[in-house]
XYZ file of C-alpha atoms in Angstrom:
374
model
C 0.000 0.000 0.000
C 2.939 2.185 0.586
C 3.940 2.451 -2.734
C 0.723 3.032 -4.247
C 0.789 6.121 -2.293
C 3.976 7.014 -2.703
C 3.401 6.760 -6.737
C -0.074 8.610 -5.935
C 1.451 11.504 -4.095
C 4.567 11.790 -6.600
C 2.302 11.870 -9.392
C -0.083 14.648 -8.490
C 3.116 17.132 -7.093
C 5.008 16.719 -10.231
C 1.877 17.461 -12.408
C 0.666 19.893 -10.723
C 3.842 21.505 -10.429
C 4.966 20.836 -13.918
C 2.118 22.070 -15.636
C 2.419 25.777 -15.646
C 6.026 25.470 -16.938
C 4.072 23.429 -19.703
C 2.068 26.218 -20.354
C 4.809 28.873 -20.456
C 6.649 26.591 -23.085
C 3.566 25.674 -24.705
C 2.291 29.293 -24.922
C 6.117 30.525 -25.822
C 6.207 27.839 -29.019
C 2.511 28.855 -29.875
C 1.363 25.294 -29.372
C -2.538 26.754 -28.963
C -5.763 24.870 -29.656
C -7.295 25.134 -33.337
C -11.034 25.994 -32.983
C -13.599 24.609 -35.487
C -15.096 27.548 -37.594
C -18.161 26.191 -37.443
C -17.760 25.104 -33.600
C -19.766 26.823 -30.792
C -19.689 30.828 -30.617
C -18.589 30.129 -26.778
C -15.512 28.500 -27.720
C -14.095 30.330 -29.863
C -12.818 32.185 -26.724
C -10.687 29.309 -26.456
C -9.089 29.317 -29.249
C -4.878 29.787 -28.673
C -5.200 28.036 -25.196
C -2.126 25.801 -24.821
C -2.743 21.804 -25.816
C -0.858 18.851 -25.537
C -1.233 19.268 -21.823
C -1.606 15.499 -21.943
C 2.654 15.072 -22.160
C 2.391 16.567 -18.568
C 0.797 13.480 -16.713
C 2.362 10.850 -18.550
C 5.525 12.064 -17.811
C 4.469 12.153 -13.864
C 2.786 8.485 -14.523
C 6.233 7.108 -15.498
C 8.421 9.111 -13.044
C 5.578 8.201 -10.287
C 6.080 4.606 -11.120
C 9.777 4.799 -10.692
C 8.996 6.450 -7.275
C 6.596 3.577 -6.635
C 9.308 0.975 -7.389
C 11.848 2.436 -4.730
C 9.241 2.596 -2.405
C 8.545 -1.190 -3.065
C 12.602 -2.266 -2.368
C 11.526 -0.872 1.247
C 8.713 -3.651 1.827
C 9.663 -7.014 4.335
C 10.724 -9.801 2.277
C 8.078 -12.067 3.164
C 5.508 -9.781 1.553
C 4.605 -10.376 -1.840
C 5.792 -7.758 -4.531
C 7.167 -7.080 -7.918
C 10.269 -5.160 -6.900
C 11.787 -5.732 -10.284
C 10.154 -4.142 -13.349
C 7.132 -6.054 -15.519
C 5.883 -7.415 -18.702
C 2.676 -5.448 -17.275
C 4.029 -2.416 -16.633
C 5.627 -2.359 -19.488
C 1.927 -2.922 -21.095
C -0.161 -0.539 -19.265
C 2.785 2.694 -19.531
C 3.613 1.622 -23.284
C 0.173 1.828 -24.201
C -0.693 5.261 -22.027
C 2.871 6.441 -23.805
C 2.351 4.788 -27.247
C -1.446 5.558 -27.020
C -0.233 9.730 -26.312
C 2.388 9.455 -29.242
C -0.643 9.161 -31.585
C -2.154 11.651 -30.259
C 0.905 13.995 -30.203
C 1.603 13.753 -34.021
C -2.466 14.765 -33.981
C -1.830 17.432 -32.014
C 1.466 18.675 -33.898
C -0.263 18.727 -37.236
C -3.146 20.834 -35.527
C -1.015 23.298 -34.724
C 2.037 23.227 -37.464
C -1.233 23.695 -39.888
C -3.014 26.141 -37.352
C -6.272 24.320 -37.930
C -8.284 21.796 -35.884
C -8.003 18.853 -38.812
C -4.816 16.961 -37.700
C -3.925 14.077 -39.552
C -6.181 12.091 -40.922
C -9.357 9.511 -39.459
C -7.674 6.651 -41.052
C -3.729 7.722 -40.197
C -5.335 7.320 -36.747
C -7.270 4.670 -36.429
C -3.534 3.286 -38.119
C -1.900 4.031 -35.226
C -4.186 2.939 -32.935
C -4.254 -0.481 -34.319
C -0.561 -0.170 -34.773
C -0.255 0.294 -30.654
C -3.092 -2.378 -29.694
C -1.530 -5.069 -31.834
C 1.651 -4.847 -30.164
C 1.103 -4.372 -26.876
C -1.560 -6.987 -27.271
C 0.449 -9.724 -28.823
C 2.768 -8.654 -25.400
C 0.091 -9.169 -23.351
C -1.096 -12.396 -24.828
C 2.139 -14.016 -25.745
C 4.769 -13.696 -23.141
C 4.052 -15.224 -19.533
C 5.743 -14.795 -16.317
C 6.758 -16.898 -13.651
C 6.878 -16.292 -9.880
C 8.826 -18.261 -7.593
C 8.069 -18.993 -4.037
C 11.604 -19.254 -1.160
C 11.820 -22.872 -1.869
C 12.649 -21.988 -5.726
C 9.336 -23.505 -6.716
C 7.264 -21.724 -9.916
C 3.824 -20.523 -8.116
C 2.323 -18.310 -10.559
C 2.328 -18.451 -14.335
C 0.561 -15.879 -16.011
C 0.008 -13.441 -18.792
C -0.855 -9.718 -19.171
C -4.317 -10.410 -21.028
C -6.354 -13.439 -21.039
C -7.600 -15.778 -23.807
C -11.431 -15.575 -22.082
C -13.624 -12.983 -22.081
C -13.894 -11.498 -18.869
C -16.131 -9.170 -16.309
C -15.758 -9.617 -13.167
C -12.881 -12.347 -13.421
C -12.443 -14.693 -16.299
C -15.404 -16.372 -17.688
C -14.278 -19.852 -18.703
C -17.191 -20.938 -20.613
C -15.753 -18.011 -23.105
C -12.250 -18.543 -23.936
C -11.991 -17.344 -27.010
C -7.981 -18.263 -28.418
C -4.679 -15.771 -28.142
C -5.511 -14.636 -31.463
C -9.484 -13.424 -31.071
C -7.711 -12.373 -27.657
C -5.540 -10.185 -29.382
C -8.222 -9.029 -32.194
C -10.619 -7.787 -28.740
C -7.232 -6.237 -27.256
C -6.840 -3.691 -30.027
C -10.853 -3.670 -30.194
C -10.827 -2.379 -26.498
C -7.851 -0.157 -26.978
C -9.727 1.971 -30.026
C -12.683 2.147 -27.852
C -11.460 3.253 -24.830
C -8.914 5.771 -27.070
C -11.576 6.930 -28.895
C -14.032 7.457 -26.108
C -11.838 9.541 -23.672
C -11.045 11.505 -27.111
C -14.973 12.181 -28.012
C -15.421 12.901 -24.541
C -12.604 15.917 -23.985
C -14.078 19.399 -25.242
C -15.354 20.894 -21.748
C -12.919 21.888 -19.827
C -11.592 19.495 -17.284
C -14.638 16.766 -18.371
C -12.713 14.274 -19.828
C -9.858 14.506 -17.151
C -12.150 14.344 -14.173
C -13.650 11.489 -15.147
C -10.649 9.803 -15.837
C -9.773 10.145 -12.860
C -12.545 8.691 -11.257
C -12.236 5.258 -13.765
C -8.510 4.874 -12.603
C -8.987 5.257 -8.824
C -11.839 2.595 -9.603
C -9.163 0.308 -11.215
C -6.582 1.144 -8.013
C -8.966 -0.303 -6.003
C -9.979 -3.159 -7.696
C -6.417 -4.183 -8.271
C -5.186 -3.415 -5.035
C -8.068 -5.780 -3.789
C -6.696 -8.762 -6.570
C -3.352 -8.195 -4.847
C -4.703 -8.497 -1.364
C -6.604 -11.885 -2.455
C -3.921 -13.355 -5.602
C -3.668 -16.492 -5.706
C -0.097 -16.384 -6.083
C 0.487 -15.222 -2.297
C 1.127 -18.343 -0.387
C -0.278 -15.937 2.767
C -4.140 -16.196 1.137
C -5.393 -19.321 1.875
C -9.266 -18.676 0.792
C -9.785 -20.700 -2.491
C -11.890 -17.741 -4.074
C -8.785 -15.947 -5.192
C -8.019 -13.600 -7.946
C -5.974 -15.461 -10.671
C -4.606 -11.995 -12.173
C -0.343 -11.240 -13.386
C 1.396 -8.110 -10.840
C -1.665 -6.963 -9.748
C 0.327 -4.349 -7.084
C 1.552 -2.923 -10.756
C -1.610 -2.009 -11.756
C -2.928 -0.677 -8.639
C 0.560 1.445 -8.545
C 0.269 2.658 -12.006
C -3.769 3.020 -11.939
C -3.244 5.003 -8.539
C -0.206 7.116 -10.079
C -2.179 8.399 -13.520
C -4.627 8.698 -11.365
C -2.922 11.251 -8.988
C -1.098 12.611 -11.926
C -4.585 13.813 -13.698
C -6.196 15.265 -10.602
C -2.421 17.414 -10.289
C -3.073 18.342 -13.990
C -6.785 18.943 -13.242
C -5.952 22.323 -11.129
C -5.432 23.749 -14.255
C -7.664 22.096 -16.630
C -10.603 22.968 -14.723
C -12.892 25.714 -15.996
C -11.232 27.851 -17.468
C -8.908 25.843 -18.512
C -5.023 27.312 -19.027
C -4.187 24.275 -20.721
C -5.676 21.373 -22.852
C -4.925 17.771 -22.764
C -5.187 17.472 -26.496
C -5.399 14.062 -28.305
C -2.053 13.412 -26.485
C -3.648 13.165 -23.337
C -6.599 11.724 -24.520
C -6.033 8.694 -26.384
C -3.017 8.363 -23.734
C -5.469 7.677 -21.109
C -7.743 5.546 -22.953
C -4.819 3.555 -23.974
C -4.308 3.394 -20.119
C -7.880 2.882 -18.947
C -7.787 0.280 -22.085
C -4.486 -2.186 -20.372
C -6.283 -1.858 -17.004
C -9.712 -3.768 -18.421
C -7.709 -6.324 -19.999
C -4.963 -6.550 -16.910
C -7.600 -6.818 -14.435
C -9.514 -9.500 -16.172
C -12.850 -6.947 -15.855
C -13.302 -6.138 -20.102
C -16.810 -6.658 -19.754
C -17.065 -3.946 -16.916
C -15.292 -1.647 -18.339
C -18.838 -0.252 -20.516
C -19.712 0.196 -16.971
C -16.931 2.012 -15.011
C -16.460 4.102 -18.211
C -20.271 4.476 -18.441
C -19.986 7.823 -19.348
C -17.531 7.519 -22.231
C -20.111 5.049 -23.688
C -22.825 7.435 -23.115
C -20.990 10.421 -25.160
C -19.056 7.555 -27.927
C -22.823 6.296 -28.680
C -24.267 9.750 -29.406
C -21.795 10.737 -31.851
C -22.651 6.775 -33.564
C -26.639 7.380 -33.042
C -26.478 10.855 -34.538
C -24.152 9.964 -37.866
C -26.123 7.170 -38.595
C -29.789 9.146 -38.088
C -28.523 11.650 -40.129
C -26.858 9.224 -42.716
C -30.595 6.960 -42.689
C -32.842 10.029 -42.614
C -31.142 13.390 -42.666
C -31.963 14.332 -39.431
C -30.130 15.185 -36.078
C -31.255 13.566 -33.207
C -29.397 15.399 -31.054
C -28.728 19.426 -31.737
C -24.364 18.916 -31.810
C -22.757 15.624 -30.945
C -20.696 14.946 -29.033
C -23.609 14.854 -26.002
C -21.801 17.510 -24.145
C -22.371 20.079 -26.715
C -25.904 19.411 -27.685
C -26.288 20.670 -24.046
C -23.985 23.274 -24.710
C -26.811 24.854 -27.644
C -29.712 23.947 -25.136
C -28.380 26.844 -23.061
C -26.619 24.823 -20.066
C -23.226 26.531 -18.823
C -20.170 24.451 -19.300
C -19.392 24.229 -15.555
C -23.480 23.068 -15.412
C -22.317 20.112 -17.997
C -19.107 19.291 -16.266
C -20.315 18.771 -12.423
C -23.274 16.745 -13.709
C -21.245 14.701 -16.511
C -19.030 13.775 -13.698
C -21.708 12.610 -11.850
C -22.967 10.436 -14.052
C -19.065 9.301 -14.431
C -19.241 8.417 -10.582
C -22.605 6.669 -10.413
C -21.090 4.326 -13.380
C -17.806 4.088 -11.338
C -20.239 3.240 -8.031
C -22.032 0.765 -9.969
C -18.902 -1.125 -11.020
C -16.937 -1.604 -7.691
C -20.375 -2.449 -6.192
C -20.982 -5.213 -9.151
C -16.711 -5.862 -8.226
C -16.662 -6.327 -4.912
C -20.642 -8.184 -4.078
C -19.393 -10.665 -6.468
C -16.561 -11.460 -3.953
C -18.214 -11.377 -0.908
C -21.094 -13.483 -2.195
C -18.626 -16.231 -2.798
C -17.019 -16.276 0.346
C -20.100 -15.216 2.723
């Protein structure tokens, strides 16, 4: 637990700050947001407000997790922990960093061109595939082995699992390392894609991100304190899950690192995340699903990015079927936006909704547990 706090509290100083030298640099190389022409009157305030705000926190994500690691060669040696570096956290940062790089060269073009295009839909989705496909063959293809005092192997496991999962794996649906992989760089475009649709508001997208990785501390910290790979748990309703104590750290330290980054993302914002942070954090938010063995829940702890992703699909293909809008500007938070609400109104009550999906998940998480062992 140490560590995870440690990484939590090292994350949100060095954001918070590192973020207003971002925006003096930013600001100084005339990195500023492109605004849509035909984008809301309100925001056209906005336009010139430093972006790729996003390089901030995963830079204090990856020096956090170093903190977290010295913290870690501190713990008894009868505890178990990964003091050495892992295949997962190799995983979950390479995809947050790999995820971001996308979204940098999006955000570079954006502002090299001064206009809000950035490269192209497909260039994108390219990349995205690019980054789920290896970190997914990663996750699916190269195991681990732990080792009790004796010498003997006790845990053998991989990043990602061949069955579908929600709670835990589902064995009735093991699906093959190959679909495995396919629904890896599936999950990783969704989630990418999702935080990226959601961002627009200031400090929406980062809030709620915040509130889906604490939900994914928790939830590994709990697989660590049950793993079947500690010889100290005897209860046979364990969690079956690779460096769980990783994912809690590195959950816990983007986490800390967004809320740090959040003091000046909040309305009005000084500084954007841009697609960098964006599709850095779905990236992230995308490893924890699969590392956690909870893809299934993830619809639900990221309720709101589902929410927001479906009404930009239900209102291209309404107007694609019958030429109509359902909704008066997708994404959701702007159709608000024209039906007079104040962005600060659409914020607090989008994150909100982001915590009753969050609420709804650990309760689903953790009832499933003590059902089993009540």
């Amino acid at each position: 637990m140490r560590a995870v706090i440690v990484a939590i509290g090292v994350a949100f100083l060095v954001s918070l700050l590192t973020t207003p030298i971002a925006i003096k640099v930013f600001t100084r190389l005339k990195a500023g947001q492109p605004i849509r022409s035909i984008g809301l009157a309100s925001n056209q305030g906005k336009k010139g407000t430093p972006t790729m705000g996003g390089v901030v926190f995963i830079i204090a994500t990856v020096i956090a997790y170093v903190a977290g690691h010295l913290a870690l060669t501190t713990l008894p040696d009868q505890q178990i922990a990964q003091v050495e570096p892992t295949i997962t956290a190799l995983v979950l940062l390479g995809l947050m960093v790999f995820s971001g790089a996308v979204g940098f060269v999006d955000d570079f073009v954006k502002v090299r061109k001064r206009n809000s295009g950035g490269i192209s839909a497909r260039a994108k989705l390219i990349g995205q595939i690019l980054v789920g496909a290896v970190f997914g063959v990663v996750a699916l293809y190269f195991p681990s082995s732990m080792t009790d005092a004796s010498g003997a192997i006790t845990n053998v496991e991989t990043v990602g699992s061949t069955t579908l999962s929600f709670i835990r794996d589902i064995p009735a649906l093991e699906v093959g390392k190959v679909a495995s992989v396919v629904i890896f760089i599936f999950v990783v475009m969704a989630a990418t894609n999702g935080v990226n649709l959601t961002d627009g508001l200031d400090g929406l997208a980062t809030g709620a991100s915040v509130m889906v990785l604490a939900a994914y501390a928790l939830i590994a910290f709990w697989q660590y304190r049950h793993w079947c790979a500690d010889p100290n748990y005897t209860e046979d309703y364990c969690y079956t899950v690779r460096d769980p104590l990783e994912i809690a750290l590195i959950a816990g330290a983007a986490a800390g690192a967004c809320v740090g980054f959040l003091w000046w993302n909040t309305s009005p914002a000084r500084i954007f995340m841009g697609d960098t942070g964006a599709l850095g954090l779905g990236g992230l938010i995308a490893g924890m699903a699969m590392s956690t063995r909870t893809v299934l829940l993830l619809p639900i702890i990221g309720g709101l990015f589902v929410i927001i992703t479906m009404s930009v699909v239900i209102q291209i293909i309404s107007f694609k079927t019958t030429g109509k809008r359902v909704f008066r500007m997708s994404p959701l938070q702007h159709h608000f936006e024209l039906a007079g609400w104040s962005e600060v109104n659409i914020v607090v009550r989008f994150w909100i909704i982001a915590g009753i999906g969050v609420a709804i998940a650990l309760g689903l998480f953790y009832s499933e547990f003590l059902a089993n062992v009540g």
